[in-house]
Tab-separated table of C-alpha atoms in Angstrom:
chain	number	residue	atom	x	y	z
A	160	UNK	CA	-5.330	-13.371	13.896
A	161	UNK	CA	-2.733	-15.458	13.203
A	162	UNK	CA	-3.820	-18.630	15.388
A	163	UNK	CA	-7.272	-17.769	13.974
A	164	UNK	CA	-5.926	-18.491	10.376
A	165	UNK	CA	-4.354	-21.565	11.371
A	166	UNK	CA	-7.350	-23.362	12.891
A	167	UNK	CA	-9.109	-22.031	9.480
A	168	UNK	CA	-6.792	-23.437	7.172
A	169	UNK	CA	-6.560	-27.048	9.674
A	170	UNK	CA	-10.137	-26.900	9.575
A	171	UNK	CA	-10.238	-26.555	5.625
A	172	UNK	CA	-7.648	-29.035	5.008
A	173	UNK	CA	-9.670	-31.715	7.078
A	174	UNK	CA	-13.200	-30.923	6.095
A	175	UNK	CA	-11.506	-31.660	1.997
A	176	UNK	CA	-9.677	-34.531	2.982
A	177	UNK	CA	-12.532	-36.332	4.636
A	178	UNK	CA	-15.438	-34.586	3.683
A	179	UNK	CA	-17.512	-34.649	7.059
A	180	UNK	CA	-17.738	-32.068	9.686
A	181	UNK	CA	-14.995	-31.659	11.466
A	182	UNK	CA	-14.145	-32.785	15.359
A	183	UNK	CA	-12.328	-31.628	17.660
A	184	UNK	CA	-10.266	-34.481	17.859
A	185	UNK	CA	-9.238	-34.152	13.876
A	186	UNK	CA	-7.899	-30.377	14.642
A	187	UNK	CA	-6.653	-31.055	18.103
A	188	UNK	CA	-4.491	-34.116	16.521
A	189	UNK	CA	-3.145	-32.086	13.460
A	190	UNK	CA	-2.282	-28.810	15.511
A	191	UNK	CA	-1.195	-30.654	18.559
A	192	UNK	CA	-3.188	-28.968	20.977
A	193	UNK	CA	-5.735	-30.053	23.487
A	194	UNK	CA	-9.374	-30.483	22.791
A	195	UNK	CA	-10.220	-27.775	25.373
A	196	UNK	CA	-8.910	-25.481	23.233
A	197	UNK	CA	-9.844	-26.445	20.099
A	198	UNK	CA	-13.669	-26.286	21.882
A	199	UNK	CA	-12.955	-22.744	22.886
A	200	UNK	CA	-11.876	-21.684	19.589
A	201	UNK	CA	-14.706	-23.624	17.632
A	202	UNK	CA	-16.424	-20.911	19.921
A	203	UNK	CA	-14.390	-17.694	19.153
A	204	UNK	CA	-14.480	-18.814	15.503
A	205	UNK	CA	-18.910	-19.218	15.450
A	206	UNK	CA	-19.024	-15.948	16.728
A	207	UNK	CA	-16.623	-14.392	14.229
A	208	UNK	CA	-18.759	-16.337	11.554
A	209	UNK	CA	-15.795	-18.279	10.134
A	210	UNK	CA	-17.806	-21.861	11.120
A	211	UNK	CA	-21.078	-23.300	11.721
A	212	UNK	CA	-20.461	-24.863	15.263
A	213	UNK	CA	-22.969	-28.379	17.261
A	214	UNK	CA	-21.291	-28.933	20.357
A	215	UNK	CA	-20.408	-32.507	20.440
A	216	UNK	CA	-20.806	-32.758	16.889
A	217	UNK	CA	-18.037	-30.425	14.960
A	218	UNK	CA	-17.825	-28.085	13.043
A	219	UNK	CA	-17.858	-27.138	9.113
A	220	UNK	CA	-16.438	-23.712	7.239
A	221	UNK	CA	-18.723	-20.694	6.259
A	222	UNK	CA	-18.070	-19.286	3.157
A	223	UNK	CA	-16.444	-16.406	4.753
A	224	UNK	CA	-14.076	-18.683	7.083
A	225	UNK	CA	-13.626	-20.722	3.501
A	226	UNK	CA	-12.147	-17.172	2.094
A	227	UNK	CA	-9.445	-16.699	4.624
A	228	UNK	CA	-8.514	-20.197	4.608
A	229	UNK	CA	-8.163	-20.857	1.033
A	230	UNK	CA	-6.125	-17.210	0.732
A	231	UNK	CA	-4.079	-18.566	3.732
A	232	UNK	CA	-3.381	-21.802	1.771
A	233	UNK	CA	-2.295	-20.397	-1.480
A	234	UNK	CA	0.142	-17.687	0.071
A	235	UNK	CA	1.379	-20.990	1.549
A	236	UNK	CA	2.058	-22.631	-1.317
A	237	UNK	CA	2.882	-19.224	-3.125
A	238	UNK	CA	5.633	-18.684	-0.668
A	239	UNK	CA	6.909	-22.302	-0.564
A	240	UNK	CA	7.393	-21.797	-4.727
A	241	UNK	CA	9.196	-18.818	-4.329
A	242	UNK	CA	11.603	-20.194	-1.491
A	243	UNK	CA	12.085	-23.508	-3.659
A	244	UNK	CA	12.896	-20.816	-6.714
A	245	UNK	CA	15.600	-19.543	-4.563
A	246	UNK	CA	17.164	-22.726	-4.234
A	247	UNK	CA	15.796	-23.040	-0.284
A	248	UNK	CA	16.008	-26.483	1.034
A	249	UNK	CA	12.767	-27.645	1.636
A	250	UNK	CA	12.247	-28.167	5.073
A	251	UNK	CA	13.341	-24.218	5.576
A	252	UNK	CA	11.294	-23.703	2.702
A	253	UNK	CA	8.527	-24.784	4.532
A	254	UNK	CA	9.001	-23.767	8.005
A	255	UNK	CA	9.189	-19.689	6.442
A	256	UNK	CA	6.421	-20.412	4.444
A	257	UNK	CA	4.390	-21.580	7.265
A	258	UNK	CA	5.809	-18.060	9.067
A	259	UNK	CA	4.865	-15.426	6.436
A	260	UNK	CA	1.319	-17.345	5.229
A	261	UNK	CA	0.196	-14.743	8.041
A	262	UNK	CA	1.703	-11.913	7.672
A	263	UNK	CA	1.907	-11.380	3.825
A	264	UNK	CA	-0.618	-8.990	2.079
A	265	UNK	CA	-2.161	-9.268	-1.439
A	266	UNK	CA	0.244	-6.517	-2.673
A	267	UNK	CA	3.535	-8.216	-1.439
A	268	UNK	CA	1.798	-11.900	-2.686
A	269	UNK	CA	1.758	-9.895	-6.379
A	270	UNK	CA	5.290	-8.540	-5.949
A	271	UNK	CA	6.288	-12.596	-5.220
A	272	UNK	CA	4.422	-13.721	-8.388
A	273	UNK	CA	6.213	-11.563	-10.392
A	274	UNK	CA	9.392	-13.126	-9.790
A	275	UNK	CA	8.245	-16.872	-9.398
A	276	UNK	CA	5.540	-16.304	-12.496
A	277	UNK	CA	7.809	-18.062	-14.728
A	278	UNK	CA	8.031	-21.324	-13.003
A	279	UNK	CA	4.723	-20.860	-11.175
A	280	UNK	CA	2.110	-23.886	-11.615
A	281	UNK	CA	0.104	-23.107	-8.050
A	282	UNK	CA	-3.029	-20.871	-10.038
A	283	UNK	CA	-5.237	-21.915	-12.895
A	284	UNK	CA	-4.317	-19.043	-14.571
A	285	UNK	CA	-1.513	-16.735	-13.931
A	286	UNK	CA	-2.448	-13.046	-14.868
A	287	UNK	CA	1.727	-12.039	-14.546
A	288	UNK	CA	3.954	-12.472	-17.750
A	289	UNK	CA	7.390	-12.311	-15.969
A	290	UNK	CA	9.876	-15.041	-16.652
A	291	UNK	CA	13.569	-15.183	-16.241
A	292	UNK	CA	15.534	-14.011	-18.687
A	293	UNK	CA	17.152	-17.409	-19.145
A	294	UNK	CA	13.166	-18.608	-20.318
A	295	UNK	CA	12.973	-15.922	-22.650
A	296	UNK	CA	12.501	-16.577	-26.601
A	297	UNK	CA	13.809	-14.615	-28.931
A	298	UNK	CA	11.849	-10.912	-28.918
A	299	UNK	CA	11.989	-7.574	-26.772
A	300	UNK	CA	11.821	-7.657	-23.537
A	301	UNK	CA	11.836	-4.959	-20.503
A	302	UNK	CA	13.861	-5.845	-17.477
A	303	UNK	CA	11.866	-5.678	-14.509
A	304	UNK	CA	14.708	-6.979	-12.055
A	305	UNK	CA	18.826	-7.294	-12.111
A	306	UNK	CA	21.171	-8.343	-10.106
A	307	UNK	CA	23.416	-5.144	-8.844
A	308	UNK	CA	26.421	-7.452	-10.373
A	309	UNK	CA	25.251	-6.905	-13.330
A	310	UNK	CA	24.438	-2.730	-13.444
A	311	UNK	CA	26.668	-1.436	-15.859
A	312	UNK	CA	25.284	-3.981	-18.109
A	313	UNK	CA	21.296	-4.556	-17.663
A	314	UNK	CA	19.382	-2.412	-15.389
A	315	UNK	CA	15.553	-2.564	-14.373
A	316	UNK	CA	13.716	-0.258	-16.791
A	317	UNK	CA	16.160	-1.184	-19.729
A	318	UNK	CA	14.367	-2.532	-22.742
A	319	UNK	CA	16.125	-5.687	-24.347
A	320	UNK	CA	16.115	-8.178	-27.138
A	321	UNK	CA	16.675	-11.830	-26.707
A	322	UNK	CA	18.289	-12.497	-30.269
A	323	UNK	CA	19.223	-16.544	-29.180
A	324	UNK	CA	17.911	-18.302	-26.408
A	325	UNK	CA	20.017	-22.059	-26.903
A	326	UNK	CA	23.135	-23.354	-24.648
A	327	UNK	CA	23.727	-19.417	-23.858
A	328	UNK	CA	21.804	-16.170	-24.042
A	329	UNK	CA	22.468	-13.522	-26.821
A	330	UNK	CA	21.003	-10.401	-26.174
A	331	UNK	CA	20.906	-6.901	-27.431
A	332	UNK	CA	20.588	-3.854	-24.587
A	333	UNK	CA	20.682	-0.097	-26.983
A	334	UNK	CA	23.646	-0.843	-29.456
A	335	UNK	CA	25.611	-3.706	-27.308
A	336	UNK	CA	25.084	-6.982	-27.880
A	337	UNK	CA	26.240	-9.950	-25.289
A	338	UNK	CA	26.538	-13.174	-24.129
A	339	UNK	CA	24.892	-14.440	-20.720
A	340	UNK	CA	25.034	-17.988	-19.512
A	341	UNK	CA	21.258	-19.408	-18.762
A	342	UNK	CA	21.959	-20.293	-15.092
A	343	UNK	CA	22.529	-15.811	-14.870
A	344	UNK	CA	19.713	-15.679	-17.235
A	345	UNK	CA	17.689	-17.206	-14.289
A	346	UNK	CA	18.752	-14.121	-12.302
A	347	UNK	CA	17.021	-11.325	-14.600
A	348	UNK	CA	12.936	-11.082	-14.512
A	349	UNK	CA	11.627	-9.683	-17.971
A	350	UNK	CA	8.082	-8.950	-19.081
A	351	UNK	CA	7.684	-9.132	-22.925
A	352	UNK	CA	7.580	-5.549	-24.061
């Protein structure tokens, strides 16, 4: 399925960019293929139903091969945010994105979005509310990930108060109250409680 996906999302990315039907020149050129088998996929991918296919002419998306290669796109561009959020260069950034685009399901996509959510632009509208800890503002929080360096301190589950949020973090966990520096702050995902 995996090649399948990436003649999908070629296809999608040249049919926006140009806005014709596609050849097989265009996706033989930007997957570095041959044009034989771009033909024989154009075939494998009209009888899936993922394209409308004229020989000799091109071919353009269905709405169901639209689906997979939008959802392809944006785990793409999903995972590329969340390797640039772990301070991955960007050339490795992109070359694991390009590697788990296929493999990821919607359930490990959410579990990514959780963590990135707080410095996510890639959807209109985000439906997660985590942020790191060091983007917090001052209220209660509930600590949905830790760092184990940091255990006997803050552990997922533990509800916590932000009480100052400027050049350091101040925050209250039960009766303690402490001092984190933002760039650990960055470390801890919180949900507003």
């Amino acid at each position: 399925m995996e090649r399948v996906e990436e003649y999908l999302e070629a296809i999608l990315d040249v049919q926006e960019k140009e806005r014709r039907v596609v050849r097989t020149s265009d996706v033989a050129k930007k997957l570095k293929v041959r044009p034989s088998s771009v033909t024989e996929m154009f075939l494998k991918l009209k009888d899936m139903g993922y394209v409308d296919y004229v020989p000799y002419r091109g071919v353009i998306l269905t709405e169901k091969g639209r689906k997979i290669a939008e959802r392809i796109r944006r785990y793409y561009r999903i995972f590329e945010k969340f390797f640039e959020f772990l301070g991955i260069d960007k050339e490795k950034a992109k070359e694991l994105s390009c590697e788990l685009e296929h493999h990821a399901d919607e359930r490990v996509i959410e579990r990514v979005c959780t963590i990135i959510s707080g410095v996510c632009d890639i959807c209109d509208e985000c439906k997660f509310e985590e942020l790191p800890l060091s983007e917090a503002k001052e209220g209660k929080y509930i600590v949905l990930i830790a760092p184990t360096s940091v255990k006997n301190l803050i552990r997922a589950g533990d509800k916590i108060e932000v009480l100052e949020n400027d050049d350091v973090l101040k925050i209250r966990v039960g009766d303690e109250t402490f001092e984190l520096s933002k760039e650990f702050g960055k470390k801890i995902i919180v949900r507003k409680s």
